[in-house]
mmCIF file of C-alpha atoms and ligand atoms in Angstrom:
data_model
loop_
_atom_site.group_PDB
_atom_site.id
_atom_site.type_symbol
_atom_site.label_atom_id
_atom_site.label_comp_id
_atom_site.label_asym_id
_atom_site.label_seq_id
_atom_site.Cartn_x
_atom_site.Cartn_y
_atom_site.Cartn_z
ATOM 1 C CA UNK A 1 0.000 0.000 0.000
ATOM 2 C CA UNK A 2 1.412 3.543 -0.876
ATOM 3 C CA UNK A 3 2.210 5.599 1.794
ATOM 4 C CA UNK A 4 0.243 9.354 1.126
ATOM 5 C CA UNK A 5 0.815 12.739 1.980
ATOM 6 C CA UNK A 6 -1.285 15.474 2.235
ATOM 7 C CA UNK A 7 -0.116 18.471 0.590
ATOM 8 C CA UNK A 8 -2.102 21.519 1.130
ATOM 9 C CA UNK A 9 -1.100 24.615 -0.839
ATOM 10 C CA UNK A 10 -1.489 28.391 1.393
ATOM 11 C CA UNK A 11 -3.051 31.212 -0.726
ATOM 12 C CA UNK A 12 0.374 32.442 -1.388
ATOM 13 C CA UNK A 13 1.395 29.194 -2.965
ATOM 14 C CA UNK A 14 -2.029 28.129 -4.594
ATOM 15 C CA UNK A 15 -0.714 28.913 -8.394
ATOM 16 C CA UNK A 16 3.079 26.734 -7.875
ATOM 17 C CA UNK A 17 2.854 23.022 -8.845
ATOM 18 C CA UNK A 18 2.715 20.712 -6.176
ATOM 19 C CA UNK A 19 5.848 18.532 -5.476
ATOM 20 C CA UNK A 20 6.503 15.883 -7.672
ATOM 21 C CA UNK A 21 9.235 12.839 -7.897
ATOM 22 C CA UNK A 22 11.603 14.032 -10.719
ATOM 23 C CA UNK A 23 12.460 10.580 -11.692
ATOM 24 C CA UNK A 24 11.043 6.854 -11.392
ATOM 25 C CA UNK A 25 13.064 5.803 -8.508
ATOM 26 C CA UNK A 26 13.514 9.562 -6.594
ATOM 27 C CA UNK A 27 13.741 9.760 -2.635
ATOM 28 C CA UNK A 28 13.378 13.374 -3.432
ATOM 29 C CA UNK A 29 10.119 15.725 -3.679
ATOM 30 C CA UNK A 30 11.538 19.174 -4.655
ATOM 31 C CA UNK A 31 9.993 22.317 -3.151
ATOM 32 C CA UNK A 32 9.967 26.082 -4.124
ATOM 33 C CA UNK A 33 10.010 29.368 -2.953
ATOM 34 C CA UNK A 34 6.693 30.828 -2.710
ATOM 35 C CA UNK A 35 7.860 34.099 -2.246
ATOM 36 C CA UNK A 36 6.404 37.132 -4.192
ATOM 37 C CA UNK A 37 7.273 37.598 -7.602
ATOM 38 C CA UNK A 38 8.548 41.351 -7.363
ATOM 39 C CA UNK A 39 10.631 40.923 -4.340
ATOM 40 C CA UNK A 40 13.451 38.359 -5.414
ATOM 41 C CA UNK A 41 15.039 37.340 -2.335
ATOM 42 C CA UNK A 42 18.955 38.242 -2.212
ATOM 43 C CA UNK A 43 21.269 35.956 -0.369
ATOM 44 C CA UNK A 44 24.400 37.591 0.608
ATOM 45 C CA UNK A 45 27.286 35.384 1.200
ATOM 46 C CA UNK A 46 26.847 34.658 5.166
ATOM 47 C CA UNK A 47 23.490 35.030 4.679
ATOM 48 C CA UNK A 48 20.759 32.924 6.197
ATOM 49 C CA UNK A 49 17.143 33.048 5.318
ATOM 50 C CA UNK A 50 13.755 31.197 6.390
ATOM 51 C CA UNK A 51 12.170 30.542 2.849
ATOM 52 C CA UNK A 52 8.576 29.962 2.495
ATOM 53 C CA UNK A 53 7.129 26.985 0.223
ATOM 54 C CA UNK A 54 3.249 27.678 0.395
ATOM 55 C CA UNK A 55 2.370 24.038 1.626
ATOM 56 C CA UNK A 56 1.444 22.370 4.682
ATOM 57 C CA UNK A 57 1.826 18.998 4.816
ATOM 58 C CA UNK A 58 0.222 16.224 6.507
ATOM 59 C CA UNK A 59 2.872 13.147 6.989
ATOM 60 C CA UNK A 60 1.257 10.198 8.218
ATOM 61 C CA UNK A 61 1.527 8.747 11.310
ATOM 62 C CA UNK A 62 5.049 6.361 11.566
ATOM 63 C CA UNK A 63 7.041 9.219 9.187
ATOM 64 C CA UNK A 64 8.752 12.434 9.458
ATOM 65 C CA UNK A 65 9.637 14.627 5.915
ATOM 66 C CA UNK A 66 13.072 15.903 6.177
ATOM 67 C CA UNK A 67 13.970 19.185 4.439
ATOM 68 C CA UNK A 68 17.584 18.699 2.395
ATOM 69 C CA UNK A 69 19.509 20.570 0.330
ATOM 70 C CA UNK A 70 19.894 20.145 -3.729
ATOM 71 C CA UNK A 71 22.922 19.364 -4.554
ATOM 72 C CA UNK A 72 23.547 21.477 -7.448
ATOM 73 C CA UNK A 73 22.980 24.484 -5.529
ATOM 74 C CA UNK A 74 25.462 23.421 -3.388
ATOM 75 C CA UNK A 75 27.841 22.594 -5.545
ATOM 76 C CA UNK A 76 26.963 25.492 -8.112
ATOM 77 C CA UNK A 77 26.376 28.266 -5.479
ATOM 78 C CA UNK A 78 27.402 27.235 -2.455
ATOM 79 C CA UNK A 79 23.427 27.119 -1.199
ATOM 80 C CA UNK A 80 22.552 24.497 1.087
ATOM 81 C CA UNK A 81 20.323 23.667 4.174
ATOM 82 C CA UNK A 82 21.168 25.218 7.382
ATOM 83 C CA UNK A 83 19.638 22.799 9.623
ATOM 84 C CA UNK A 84 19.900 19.946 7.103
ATOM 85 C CA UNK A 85 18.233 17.647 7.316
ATOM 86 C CA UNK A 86 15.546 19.477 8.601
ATOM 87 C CA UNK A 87 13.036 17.656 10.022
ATOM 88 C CA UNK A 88 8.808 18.394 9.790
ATOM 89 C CA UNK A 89 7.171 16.598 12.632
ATOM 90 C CA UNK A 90 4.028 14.322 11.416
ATOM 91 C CA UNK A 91 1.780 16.574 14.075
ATOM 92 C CA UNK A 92 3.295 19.514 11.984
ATOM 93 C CA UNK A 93 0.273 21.584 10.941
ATOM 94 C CA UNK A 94 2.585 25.007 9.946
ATOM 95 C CA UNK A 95 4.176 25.992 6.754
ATOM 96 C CA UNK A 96 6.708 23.967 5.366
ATOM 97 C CA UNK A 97 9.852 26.290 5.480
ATOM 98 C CA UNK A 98 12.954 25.918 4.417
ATOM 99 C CA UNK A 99 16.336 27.836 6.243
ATOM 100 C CA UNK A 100 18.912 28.678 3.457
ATOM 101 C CA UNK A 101 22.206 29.817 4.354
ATOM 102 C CA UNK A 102 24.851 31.184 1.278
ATOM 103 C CA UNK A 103 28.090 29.335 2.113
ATOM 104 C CA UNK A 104 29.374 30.358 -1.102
ATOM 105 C CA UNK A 105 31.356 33.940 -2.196
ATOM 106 C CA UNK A 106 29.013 35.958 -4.201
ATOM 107 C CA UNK A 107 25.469 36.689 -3.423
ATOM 108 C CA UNK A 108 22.596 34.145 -4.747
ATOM 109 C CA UNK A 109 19.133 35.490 -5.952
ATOM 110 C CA UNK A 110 16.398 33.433 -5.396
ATOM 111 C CA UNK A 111 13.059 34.129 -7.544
ATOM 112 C CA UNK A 112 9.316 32.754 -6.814
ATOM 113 C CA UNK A 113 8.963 29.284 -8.214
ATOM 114 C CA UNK A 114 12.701 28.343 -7.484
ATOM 115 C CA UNK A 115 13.297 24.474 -6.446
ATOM 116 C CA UNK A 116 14.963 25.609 -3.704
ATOM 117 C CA UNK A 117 14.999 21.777 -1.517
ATOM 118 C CA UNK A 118 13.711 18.298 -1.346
ATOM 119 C CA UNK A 119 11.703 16.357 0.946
ATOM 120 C CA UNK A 120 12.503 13.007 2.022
ATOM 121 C CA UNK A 121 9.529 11.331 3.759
ATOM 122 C CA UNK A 122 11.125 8.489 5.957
ATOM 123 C CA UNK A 123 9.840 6.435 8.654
ATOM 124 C CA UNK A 124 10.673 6.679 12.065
ATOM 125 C CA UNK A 125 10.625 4.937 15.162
ATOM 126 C CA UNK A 126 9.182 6.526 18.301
ATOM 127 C CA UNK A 127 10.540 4.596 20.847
ATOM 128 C CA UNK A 128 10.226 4.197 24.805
ATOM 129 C CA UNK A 129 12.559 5.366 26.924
ATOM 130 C CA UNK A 130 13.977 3.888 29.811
ATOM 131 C CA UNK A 131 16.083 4.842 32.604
ATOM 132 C CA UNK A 132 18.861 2.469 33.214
ATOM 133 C CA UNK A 133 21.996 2.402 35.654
ATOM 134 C CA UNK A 134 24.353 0.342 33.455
ATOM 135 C CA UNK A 135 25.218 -0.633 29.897
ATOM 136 C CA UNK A 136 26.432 -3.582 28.011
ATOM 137 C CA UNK A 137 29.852 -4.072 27.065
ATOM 138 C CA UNK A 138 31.004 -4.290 23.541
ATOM 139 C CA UNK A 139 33.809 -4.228 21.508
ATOM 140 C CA UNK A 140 33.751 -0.922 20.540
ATOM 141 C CA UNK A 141 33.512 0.365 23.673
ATOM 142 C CA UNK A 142 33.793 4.054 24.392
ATOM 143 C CA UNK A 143 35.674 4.645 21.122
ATOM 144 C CA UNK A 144 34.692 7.345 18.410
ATOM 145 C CA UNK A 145 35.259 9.864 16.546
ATOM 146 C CA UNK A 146 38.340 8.163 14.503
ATOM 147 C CA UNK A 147 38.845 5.303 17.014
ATOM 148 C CA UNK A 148 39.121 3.016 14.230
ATOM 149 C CA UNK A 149 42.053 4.687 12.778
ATOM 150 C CA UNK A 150 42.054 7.268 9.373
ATOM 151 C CA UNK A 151 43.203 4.614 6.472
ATOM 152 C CA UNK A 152 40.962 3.122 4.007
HETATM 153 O O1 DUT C 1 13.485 22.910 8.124
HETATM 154 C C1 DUT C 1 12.471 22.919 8.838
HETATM 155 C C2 DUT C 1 12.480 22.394 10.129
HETATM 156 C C3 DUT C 1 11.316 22.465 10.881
HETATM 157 N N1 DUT C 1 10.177 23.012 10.352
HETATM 158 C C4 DUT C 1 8.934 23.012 11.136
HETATM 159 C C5 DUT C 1 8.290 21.622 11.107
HETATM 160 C C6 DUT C 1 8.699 21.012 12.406
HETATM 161 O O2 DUT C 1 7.748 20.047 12.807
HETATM 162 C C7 DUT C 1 8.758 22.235 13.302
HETATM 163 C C8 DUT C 1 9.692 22.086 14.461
HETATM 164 O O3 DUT C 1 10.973 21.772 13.996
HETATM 165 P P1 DUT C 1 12.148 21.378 15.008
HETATM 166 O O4 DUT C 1 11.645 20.412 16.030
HETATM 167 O O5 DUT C 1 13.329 21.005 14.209
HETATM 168 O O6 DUT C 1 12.463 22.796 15.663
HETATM 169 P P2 DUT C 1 12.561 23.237 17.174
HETATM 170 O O7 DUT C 1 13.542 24.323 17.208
HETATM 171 O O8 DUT C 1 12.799 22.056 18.061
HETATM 172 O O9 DUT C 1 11.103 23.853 17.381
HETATM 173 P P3 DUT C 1 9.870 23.268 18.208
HETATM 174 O O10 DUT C 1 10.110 23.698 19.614
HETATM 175 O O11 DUT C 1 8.665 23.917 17.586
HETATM 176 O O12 DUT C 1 9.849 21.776 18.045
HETATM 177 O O13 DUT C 1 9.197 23.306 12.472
HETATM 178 C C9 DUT C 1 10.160 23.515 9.062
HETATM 179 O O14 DUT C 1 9.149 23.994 8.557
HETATM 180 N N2 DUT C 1 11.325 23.451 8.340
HETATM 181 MG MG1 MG C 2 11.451 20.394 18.170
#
């Protein structure tokens, strides 16, 4: 059975196409700015901006949507997800937005109807949490963060 989601476009985004899966096999839904067509929004580099997308979204029950960047804006503009991957809640009832930061050198415009990110709806586990006074060994132990050496 296919898993749905609601997608519920806001007055301000009623004329943009709703988010569609590029290819056969995408994980990827992209989303766009539904910001107003005369004011282009300018991202300076440094710059970090809450972007609106004109849809709220109802994720079932069992599944989050996480916000991620596109990887051609990264690698064309240095334009990625702040808080990647963001995450909408399934209770979420808001509007879906999306925090861009510039990471790049020169200034990025961003224009109404831009594909700006892509949601990845994923399930999760919500799981029950218990208080406990002592863990179980393992080999790994309290190594991280490299513990296993830097070679291939
Ligand atoms: O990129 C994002 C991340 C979050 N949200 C919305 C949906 C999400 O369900 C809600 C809360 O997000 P999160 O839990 O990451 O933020 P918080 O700082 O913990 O806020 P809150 O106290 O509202 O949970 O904000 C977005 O629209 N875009
Ligand atoms: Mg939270």
């Amino acid at each position: 059975m296919s898993v749905v989601l609601g997608v519920l476009r806001l007055p301000h985004g009623r004329d943009m196409r709703i988010p569609i899966y590029e290819t056969e096999h995408a994980a990827g839904l992209d989303i766009m700015a539904a910001i107003p067509e005369d004011k282009p929004l300018n991202l300076a580099p440094g710059q970090r901006e809450l972007v609106s997308t004109g849809l709220v979204l109802e994720v079932p029950a069992g599944f989050e949507a996480q916000v991620r960047p596109r990887s051609g804006l990264a690698l064309k503009h240095g334009v990625t997800v702040l808080n990647s991957p963001g995450t909408i809640d399934a209770d979420y009832r808001g509007e879906v937005k999306v925090l861009l930061i510039n990471l790049g050198q020169v200034a990025f415009e961003i224009r109404r109807g831009d594909r700006i990110a892509q949601l990845v709806v994923a399930p999760v586990s919500q799981v029950e949490v218990v208080l406990v006074e002592t863990v179980t060994d393992t080999g790994r132990g309290e190594g991280g963060f490299g513990s296993t050496g830097s070679s291939a």
